[in-house]
mmCIF file of C-alpha atoms in Angstrom:
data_model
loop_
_atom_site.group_PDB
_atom_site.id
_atom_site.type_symbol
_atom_site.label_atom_id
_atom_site.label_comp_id
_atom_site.label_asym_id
_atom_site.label_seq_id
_atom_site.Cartn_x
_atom_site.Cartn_y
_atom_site.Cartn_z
ATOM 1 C CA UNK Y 1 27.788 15.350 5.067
ATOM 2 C CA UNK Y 2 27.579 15.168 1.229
ATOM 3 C CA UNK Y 3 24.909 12.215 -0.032
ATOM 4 C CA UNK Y 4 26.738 11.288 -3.063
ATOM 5 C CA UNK Y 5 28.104 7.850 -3.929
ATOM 6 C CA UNK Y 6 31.714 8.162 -2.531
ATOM 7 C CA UNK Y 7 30.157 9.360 1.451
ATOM 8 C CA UNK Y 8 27.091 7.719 1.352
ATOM 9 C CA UNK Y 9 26.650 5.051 3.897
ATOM 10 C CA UNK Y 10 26.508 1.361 3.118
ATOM 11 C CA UNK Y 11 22.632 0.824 3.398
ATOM 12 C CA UNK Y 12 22.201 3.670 1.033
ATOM 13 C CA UNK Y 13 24.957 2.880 -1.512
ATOM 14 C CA UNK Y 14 24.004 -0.773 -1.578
ATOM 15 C CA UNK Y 15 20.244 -0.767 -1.375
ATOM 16 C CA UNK Y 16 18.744 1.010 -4.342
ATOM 17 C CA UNK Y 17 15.113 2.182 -3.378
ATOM 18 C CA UNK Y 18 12.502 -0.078 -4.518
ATOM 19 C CA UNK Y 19 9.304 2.097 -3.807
ATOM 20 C CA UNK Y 20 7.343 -0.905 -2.785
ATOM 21 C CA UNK Y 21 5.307 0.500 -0.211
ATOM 22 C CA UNK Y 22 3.477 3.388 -1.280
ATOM 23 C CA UNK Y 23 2.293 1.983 -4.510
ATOM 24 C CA UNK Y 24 0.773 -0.962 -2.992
ATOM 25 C CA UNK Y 25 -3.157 -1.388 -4.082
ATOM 26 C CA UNK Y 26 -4.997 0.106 -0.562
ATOM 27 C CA UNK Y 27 -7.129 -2.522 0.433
ATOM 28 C CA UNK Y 28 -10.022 -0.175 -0.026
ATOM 29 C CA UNK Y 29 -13.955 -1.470 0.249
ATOM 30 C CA UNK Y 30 -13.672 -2.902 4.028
ATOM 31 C CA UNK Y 31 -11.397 -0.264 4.477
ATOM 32 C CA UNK Y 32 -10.358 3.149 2.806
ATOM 33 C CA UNK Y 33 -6.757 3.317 4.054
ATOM 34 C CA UNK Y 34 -5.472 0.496 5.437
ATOM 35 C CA UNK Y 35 -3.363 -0.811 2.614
ATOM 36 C CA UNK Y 36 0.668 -0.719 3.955
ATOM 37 C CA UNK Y 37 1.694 2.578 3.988
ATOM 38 C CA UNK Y 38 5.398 2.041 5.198
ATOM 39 C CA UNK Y 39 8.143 3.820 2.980
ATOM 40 C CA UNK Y 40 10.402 1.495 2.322
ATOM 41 C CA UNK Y 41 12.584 3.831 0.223
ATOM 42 C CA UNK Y 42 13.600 5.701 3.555
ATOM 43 C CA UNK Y 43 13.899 2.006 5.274
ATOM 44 C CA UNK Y 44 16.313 0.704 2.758
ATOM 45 C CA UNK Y 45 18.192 4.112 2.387
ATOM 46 C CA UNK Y 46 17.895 6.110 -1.066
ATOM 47 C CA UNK Y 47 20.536 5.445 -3.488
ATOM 48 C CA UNK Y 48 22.674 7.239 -5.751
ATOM 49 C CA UNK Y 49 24.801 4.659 -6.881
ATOM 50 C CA UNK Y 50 24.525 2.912 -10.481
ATOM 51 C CA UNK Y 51 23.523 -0.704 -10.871
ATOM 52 C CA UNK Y 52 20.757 -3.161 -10.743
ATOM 53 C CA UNK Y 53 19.017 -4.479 -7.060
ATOM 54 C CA UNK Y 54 16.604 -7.043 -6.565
ATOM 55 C CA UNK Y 55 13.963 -6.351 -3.937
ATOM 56 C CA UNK Y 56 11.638 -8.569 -2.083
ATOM 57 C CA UNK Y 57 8.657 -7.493 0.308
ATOM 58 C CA UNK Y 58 5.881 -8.850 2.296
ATOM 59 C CA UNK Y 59 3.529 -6.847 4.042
ATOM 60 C CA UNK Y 60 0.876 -8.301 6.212
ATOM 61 C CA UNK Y 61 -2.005 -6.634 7.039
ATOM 62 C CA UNK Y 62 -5.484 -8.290 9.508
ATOM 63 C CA UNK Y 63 -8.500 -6.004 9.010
ATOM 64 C CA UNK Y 64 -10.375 -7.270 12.113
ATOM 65 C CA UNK Y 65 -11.820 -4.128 14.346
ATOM 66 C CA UNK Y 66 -14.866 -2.639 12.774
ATOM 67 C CA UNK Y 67 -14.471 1.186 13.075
ATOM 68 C CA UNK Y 68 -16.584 4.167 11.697
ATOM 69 C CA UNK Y 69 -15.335 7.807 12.513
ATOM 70 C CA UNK Y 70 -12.239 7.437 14.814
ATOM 71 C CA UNK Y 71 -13.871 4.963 16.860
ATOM 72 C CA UNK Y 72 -14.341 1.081 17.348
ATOM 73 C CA UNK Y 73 -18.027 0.517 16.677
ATOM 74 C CA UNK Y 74 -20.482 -3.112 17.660
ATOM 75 C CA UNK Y 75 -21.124 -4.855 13.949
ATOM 76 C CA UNK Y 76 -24.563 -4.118 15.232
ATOM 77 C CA UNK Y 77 -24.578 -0.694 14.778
ATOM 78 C CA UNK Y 78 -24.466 -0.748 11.179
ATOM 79 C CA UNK Y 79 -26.979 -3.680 11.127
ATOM 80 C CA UNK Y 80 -30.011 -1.778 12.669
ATOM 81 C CA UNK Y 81 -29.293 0.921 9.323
ATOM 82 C CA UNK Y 82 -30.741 -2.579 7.998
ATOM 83 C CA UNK Y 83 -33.213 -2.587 10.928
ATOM 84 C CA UNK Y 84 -34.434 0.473 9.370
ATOM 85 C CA UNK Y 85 -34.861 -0.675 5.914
ATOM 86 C CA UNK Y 86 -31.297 0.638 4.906
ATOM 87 C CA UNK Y 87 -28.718 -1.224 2.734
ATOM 88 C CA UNK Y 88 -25.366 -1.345 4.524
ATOM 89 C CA UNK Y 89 -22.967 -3.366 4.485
ATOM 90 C CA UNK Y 90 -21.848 -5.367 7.450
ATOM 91 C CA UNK Y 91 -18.167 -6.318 7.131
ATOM 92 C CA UNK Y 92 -16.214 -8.932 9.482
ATOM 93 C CA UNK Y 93 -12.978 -9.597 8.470
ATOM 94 C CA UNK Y 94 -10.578 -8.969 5.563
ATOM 95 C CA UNK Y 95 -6.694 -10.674 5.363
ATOM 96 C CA UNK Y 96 -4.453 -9.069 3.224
ATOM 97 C CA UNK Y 97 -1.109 -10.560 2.572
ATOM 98 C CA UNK Y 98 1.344 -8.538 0.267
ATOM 99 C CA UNK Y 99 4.286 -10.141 -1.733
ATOM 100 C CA UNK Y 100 5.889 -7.447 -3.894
ATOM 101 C CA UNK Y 101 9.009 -8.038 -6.336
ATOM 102 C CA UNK Y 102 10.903 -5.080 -7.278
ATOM 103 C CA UNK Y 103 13.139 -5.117 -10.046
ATOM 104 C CA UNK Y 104 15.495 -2.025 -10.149
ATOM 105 C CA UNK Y 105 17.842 -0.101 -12.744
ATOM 106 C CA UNK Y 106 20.058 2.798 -12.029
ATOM 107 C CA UNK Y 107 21.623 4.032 -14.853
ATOM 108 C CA UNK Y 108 23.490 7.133 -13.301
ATOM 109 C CA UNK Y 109 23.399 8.928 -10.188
ATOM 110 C CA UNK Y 110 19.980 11.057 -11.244
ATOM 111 C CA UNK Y 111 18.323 8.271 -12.467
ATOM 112 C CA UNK Y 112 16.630 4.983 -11.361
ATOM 113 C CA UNK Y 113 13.828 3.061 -13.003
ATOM 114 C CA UNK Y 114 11.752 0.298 -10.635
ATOM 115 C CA UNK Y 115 9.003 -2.363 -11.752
ATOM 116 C CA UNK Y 116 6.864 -3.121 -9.001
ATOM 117 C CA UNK Y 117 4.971 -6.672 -9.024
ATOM 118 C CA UNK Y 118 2.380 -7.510 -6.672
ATOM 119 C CA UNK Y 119 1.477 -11.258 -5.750
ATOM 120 C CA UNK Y 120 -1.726 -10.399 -3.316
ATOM 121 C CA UNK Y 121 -3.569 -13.055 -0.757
ATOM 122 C CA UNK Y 122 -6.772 -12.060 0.513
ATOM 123 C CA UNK Y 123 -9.144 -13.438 2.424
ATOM 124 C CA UNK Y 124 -12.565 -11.974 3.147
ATOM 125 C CA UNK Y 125 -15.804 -12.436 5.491
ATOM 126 C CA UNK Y 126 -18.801 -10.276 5.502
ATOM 127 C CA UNK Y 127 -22.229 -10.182 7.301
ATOM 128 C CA UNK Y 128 -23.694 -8.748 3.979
ATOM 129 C CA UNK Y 129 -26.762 -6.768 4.297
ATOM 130 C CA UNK Y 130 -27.317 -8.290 7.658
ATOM 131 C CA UNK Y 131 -30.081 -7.104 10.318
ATOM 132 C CA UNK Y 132 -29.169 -7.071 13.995
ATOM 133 C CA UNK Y 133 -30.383 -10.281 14.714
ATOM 134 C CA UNK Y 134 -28.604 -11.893 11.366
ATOM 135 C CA UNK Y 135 -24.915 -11.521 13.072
ATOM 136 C CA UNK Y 136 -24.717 -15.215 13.097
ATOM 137 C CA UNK Y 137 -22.218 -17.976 11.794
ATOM 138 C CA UNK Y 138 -24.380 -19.065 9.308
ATOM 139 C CA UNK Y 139 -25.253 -15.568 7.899
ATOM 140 C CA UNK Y 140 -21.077 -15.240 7.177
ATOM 141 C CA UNK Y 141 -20.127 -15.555 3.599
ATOM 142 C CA UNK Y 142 -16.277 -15.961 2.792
ATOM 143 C CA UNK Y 143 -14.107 -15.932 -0.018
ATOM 144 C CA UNK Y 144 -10.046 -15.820 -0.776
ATOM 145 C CA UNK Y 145 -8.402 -14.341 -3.482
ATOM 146 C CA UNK Y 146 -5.456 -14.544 -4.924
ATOM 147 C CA UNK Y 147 -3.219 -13.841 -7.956
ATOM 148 C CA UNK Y 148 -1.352 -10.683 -9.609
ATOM 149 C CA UNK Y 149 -2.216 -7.352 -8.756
ATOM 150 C CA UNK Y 150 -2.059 -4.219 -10.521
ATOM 151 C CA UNK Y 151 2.135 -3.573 -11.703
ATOM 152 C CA UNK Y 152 3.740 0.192 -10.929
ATOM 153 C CA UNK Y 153 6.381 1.163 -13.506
ATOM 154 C CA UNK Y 154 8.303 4.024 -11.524
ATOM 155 C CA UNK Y 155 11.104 6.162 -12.727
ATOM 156 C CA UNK Y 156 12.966 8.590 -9.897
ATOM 157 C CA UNK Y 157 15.351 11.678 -11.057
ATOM 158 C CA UNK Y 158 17.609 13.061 -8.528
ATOM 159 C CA UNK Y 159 19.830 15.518 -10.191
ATOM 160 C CA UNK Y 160 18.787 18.949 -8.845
ATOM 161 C CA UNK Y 161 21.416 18.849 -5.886
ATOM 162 C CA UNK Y 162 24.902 17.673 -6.269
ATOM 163 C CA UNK Y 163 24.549 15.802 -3.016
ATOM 164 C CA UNK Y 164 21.288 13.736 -4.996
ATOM 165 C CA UNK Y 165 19.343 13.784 -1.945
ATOM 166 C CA UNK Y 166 16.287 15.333 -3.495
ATOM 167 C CA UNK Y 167 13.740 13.728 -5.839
ATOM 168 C CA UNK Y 168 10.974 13.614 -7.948
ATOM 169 C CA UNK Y 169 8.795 10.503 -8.522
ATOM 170 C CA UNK Y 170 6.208 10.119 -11.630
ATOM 171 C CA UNK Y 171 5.301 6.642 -12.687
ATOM 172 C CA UNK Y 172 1.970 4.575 -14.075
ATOM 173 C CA UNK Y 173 -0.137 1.824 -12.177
ATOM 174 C CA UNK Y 174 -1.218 -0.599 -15.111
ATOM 175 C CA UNK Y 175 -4.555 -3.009 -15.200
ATOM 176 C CA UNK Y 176 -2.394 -6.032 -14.984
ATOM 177 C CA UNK Y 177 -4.972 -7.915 -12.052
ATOM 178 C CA UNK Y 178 -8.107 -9.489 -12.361
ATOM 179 C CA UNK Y 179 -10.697 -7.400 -11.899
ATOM 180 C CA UNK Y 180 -14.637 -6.769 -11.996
ATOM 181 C CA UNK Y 181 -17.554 -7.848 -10.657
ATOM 182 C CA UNK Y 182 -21.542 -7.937 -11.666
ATOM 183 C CA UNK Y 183 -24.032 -5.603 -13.789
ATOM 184 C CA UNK Y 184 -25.934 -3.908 -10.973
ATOM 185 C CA UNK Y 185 -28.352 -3.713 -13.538
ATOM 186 C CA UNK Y 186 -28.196 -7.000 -15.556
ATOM 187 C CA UNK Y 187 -26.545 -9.074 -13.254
ATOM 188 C CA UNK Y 188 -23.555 -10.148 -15.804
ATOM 189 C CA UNK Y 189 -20.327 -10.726 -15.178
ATOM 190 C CA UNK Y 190 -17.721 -7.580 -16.320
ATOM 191 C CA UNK Y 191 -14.186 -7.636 -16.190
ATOM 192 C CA UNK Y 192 -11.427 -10.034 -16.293
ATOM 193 C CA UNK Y 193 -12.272 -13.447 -14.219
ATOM 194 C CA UNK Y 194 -13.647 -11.619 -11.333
ATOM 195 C CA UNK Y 195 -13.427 -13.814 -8.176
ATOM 196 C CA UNK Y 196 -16.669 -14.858 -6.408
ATOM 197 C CA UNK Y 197 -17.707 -16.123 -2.969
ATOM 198 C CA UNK Y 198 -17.314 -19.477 -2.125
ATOM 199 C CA UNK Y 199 -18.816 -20.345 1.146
ATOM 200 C CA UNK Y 200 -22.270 -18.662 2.701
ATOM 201 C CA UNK Y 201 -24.779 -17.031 1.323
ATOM 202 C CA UNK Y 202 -23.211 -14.712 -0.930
ATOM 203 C CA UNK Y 203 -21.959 -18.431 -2.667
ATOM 204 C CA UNK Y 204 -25.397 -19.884 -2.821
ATOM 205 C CA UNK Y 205 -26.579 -16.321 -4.713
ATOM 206 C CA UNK Y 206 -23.844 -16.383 -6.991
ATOM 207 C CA UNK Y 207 -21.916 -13.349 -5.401
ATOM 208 C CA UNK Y 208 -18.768 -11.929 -6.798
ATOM 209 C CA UNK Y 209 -16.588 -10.703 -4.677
ATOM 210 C CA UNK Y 210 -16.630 -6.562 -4.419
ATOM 211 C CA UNK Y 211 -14.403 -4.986 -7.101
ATOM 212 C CA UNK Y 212 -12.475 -2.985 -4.781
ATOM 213 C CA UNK Y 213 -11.286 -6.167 -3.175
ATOM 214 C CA UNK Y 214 -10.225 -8.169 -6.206
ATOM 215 C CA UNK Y 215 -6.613 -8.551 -7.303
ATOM 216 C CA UNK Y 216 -6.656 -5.226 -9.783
ATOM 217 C CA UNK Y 217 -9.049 -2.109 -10.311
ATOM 218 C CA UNK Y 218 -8.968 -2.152 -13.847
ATOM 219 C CA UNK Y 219 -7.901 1.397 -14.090
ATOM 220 C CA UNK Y 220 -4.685 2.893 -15.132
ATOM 221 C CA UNK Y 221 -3.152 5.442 -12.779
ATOM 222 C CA UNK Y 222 -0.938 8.521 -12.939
ATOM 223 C CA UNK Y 223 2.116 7.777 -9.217
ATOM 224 C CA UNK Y 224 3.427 11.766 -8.940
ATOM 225 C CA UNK Y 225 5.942 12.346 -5.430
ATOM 226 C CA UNK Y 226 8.807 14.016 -4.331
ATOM 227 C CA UNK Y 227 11.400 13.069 -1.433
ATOM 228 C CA UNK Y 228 13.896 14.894 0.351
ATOM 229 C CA UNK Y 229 16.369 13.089 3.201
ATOM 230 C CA UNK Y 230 19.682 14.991 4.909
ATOM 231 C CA UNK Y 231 21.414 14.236 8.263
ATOM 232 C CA UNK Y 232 20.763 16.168 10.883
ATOM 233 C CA UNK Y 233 23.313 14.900 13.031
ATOM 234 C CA UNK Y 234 26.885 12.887 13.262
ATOM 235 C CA UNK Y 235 24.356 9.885 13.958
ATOM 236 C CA UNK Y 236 21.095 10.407 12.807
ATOM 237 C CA UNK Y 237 19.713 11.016 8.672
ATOM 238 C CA UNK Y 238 15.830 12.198 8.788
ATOM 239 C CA UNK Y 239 13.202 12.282 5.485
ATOM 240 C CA UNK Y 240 10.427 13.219 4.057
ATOM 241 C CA UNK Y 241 8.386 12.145 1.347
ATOM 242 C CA UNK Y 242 5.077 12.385 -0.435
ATOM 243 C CA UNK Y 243 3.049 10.588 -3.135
ATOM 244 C CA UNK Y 244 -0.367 10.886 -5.215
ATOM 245 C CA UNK Y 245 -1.438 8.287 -7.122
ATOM 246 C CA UNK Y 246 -5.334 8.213 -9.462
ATOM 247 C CA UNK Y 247 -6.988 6.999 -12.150
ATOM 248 C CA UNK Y 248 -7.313 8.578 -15.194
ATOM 249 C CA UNK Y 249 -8.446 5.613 -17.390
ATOM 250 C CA UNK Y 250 -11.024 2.530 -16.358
ATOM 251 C CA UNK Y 251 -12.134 -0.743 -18.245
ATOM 252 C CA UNK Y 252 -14.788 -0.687 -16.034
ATOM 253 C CA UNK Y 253 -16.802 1.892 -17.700
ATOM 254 C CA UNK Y 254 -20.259 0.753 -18.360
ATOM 255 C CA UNK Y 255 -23.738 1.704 -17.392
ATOM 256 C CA UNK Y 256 -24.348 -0.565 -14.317
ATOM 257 C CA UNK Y 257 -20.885 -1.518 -14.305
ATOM 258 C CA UNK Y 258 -18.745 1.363 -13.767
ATOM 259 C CA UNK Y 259 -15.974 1.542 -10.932
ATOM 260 C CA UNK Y 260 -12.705 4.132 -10.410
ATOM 261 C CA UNK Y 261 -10.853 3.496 -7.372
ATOM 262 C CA UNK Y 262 -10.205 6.569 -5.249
ATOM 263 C CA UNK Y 263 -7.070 8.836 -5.312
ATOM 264 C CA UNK Y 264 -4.643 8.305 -2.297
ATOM 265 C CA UNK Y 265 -2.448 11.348 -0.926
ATOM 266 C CA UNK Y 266 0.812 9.327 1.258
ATOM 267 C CA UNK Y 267 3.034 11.477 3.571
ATOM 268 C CA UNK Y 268 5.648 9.832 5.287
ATOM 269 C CA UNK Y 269 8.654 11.551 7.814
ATOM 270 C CA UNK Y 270 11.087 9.858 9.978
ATOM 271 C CA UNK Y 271 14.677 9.458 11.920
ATOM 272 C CA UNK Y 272 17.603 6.594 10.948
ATOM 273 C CA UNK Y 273 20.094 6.280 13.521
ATOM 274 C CA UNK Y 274 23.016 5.193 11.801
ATOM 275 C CA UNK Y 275 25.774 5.106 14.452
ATOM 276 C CA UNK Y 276 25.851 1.353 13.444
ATOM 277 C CA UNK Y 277 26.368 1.188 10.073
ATOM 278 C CA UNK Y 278 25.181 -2.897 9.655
ATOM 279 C CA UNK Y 279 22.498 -2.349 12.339
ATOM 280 C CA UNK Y 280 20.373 0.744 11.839
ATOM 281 C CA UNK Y 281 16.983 1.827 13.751
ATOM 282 C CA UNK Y 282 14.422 3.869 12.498
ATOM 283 C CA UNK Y 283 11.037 5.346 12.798
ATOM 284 C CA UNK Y 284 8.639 6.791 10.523
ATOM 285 C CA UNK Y 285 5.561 8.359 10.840
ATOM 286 C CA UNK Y 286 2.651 7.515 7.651
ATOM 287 C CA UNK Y 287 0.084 9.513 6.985
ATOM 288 C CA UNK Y 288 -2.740 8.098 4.426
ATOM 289 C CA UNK Y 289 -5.604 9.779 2.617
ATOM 290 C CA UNK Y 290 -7.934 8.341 0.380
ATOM 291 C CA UNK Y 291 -11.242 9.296 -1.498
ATOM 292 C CA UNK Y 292 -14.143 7.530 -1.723
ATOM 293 C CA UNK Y 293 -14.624 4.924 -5.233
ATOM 294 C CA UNK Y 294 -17.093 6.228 -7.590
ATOM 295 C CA UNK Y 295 -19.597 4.261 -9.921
ATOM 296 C CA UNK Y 296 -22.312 1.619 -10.021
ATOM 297 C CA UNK Y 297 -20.019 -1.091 -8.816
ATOM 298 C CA UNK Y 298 -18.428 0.977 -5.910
ATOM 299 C CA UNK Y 299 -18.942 1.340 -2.285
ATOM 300 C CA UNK Y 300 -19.150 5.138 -2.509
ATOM 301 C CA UNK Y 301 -20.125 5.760 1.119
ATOM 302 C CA UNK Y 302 -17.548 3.120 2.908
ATOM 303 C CA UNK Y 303 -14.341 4.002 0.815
ATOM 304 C CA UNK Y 304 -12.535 7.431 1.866
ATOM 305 C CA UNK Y 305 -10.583 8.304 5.308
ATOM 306 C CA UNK Y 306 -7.529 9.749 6.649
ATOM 307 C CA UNK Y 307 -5.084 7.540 8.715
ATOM 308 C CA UNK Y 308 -1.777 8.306 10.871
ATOM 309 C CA UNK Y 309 0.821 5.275 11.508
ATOM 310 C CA UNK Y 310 4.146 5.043 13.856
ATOM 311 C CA UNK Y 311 6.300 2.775 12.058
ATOM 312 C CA UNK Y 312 9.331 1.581 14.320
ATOM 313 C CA UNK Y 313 11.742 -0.985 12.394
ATOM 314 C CA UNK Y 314 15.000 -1.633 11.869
ATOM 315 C CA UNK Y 315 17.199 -2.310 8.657
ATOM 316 C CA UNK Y 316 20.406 -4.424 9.067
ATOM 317 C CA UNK Y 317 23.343 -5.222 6.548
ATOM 318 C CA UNK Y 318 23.958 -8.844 6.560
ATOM 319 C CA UNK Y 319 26.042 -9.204 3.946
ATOM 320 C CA UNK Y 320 27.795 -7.417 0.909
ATOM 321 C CA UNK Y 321 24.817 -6.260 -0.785
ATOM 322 C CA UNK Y 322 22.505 -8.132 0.849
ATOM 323 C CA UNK Y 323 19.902 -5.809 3.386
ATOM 324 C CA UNK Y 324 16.861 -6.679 5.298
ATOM 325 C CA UNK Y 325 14.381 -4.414 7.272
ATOM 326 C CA UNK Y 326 11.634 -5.393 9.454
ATOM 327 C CA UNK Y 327 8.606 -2.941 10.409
ATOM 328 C CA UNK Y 328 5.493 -2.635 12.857
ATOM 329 C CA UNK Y 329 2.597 -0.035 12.565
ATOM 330 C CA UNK Y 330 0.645 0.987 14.599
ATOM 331 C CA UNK Y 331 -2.671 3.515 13.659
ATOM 332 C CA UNK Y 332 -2.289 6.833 16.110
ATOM 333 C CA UNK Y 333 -5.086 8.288 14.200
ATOM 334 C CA UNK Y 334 -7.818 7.436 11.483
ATOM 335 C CA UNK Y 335 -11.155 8.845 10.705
ATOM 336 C CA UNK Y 336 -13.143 6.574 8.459
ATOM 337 C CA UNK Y 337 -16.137 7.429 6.454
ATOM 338 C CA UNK Y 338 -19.028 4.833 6.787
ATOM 339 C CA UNK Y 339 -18.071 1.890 8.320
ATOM 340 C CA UNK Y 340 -14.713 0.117 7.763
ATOM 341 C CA UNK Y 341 -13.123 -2.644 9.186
ATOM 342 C CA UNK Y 342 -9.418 -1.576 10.622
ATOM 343 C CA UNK Y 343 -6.056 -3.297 11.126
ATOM 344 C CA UNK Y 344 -4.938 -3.210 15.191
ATOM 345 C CA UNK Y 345 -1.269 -3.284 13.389
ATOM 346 C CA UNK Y 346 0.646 -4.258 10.535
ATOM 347 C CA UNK Y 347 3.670 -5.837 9.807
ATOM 348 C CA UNK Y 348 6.274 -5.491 7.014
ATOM 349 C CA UNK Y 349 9.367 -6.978 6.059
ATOM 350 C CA UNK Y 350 12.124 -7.361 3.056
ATOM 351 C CA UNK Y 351 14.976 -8.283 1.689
ATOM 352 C CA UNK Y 352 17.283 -6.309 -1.196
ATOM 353 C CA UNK Y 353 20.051 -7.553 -3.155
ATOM 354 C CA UNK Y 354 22.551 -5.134 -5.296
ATOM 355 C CA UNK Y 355 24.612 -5.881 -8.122
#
């Protein structure tokens, strides 16, 4: 089967890939790899047809099991570090909820452009520095926050094969989010409207919320990756795909005030069984990597791990130009440096519109 415009199928010719998912921010601090790793190019169906889409995601994402290593670990384990006189961290709970609006442009069949806009709701708890007999109610400080996040400008080329079914990916993350935090030496405020804690006692201290878990990182980063995808079948298409995305400039770059978010290394493979061409299952498999932050205002021990999803979904045409997909992962595999707190599962959904 040739993957150009005139044999493509339907989902692929109408859906124009919006890139959504691996250039979400990773929800890094409580967690090193737990941002959505779902590719929702290979859900939608790569596209070599010319034209404009409209995308429309929403990933959801419930950082609630406390992990270190590749195992569930008691929030008193990292308290008695604090036992000892240590400094660590005790996190509870972190809420992520991503709303991402693509905005697509393919001039040609090699080309196609994508903005990517985040909207991101987040909700946090933490122990803070608790001791083991701290782990109470009234030792939980909270906090929400919400606004833009950081914008991806992505451009795909596609012209090596006639059939367009491999690619190359380069693209920029921009500083678009609030961002920041506190001096570790002075105590001032840096960035731009940094969010603080609002219940607790981080709130009574004056707290601001850690600067890997506000909106944007302040950093501008290089997105490189590469896909491939070719059937393998009368019924089934299978993909592969790959992404690294880091920082090579930060406004956060002062003595006591420094922070660059850690690069992240995506993998992603899966089947699409397209017997049905409105109604077509999938699964993928996401692999995650993700070094630890660096600087004064990072969490340099708590930041880096390697994670493994199964990602079973289905996309369905429901009307001309119109496609939806709905996702589920679930972790097979994660080792997590320090101590993290972990999604059970995710959840991701969308809708695209071509014209």
């Amino acid at each position: 089967m040739n993957f150009n415009k005139k044999t493509l199928h339907p989902l692929y010719r109408f859906a124009l890939p919006f890139a959504a998912s691996m250039f979400l921010p990773v929800a890094a601090y409580a967690c090193a790899t737990c941002g959505c790793s779902l590719s929702t190019d290979a859900a939608m169906g790569y596209s070599a047809e010319p034209g404009w889409s409209i995308n429309l995601g929403y990933s959801f994402i419930n950082q609630n099991q406390l992990r270190s290593g590749s195992s569930a670990v008691p929030g008193s384990q990292p308290a008695s570090i604090n036992d000892a006189g240590g400094s660590q961290e005790v996190e509870k709970q972190t809420i992520n909820r991503y709303f991402n609006l693509g905005i697509n442009y393919a001039p040609n069949a090699n080309w196609n452009f994508s903005a990517i806009i985040p909207y991101i709701d987040r909700s946090h708890t933490t122990y803070g520095n608790a001791t083991t007999d701290q782990l109470t109610a009234d030792n939980i400080s909270g906090v929400s926050s919400t606004g833009l996040g950081d914008i991806k400008l992505i451009g795909n080329y596609q012209g090596f094969l006639p059939t367009h079914n491999l690619g190359v990916q380069f693209g920029i993350k921009l500083p678009t989010g609030n961002y920041g935090g506190q001096n570790v030496l002075t105590g001032a405020t840096v960035g731009r409207n940094p969010t603080f804690f609002s219940s607790g006692p981080n709130a009574s201290s004056g707290q601001a919320l850690d600067t890997s878990l506000q909106p944007g990182t302040g950093s501008t980063d290089l997105i490189i990756g590469a896909y491939y995808y070719q059937p393998i079948s009368q019924n089934f298409d299978a993909f592969i795909n790959g992404q690294f995305q880091a920082a090579f400039m930060e406004k956060l770059d002062q003595t006591g005030a420094d922070y660059r978010p850690g690069n992240i290394s995506t993998m992603s493979f899966g089947l699409r069984y397209e017997a049905n061409p409105t109604v077509v299952p999938q699964i993928q498999i996401n692999i995650s990597r993700k070094s630890a932050d660096q600087g004064a205002l990072a969490d340099t021990t708590d930041t880096a791990g390697t994670v493994a999803y199964l990602s079973p979904g289905i996309s369905v045409n429901v009307m001309k130009n119109v496609n939806v997909y709905g996702f589920v992962q679930r972790s097979i595999y994660s080792h997590l440096e320090g101590y993290q707190v972990f999604p059970r599962w995710t959840a991701s959904a969308g809708v695209s519109y071509a014209f």
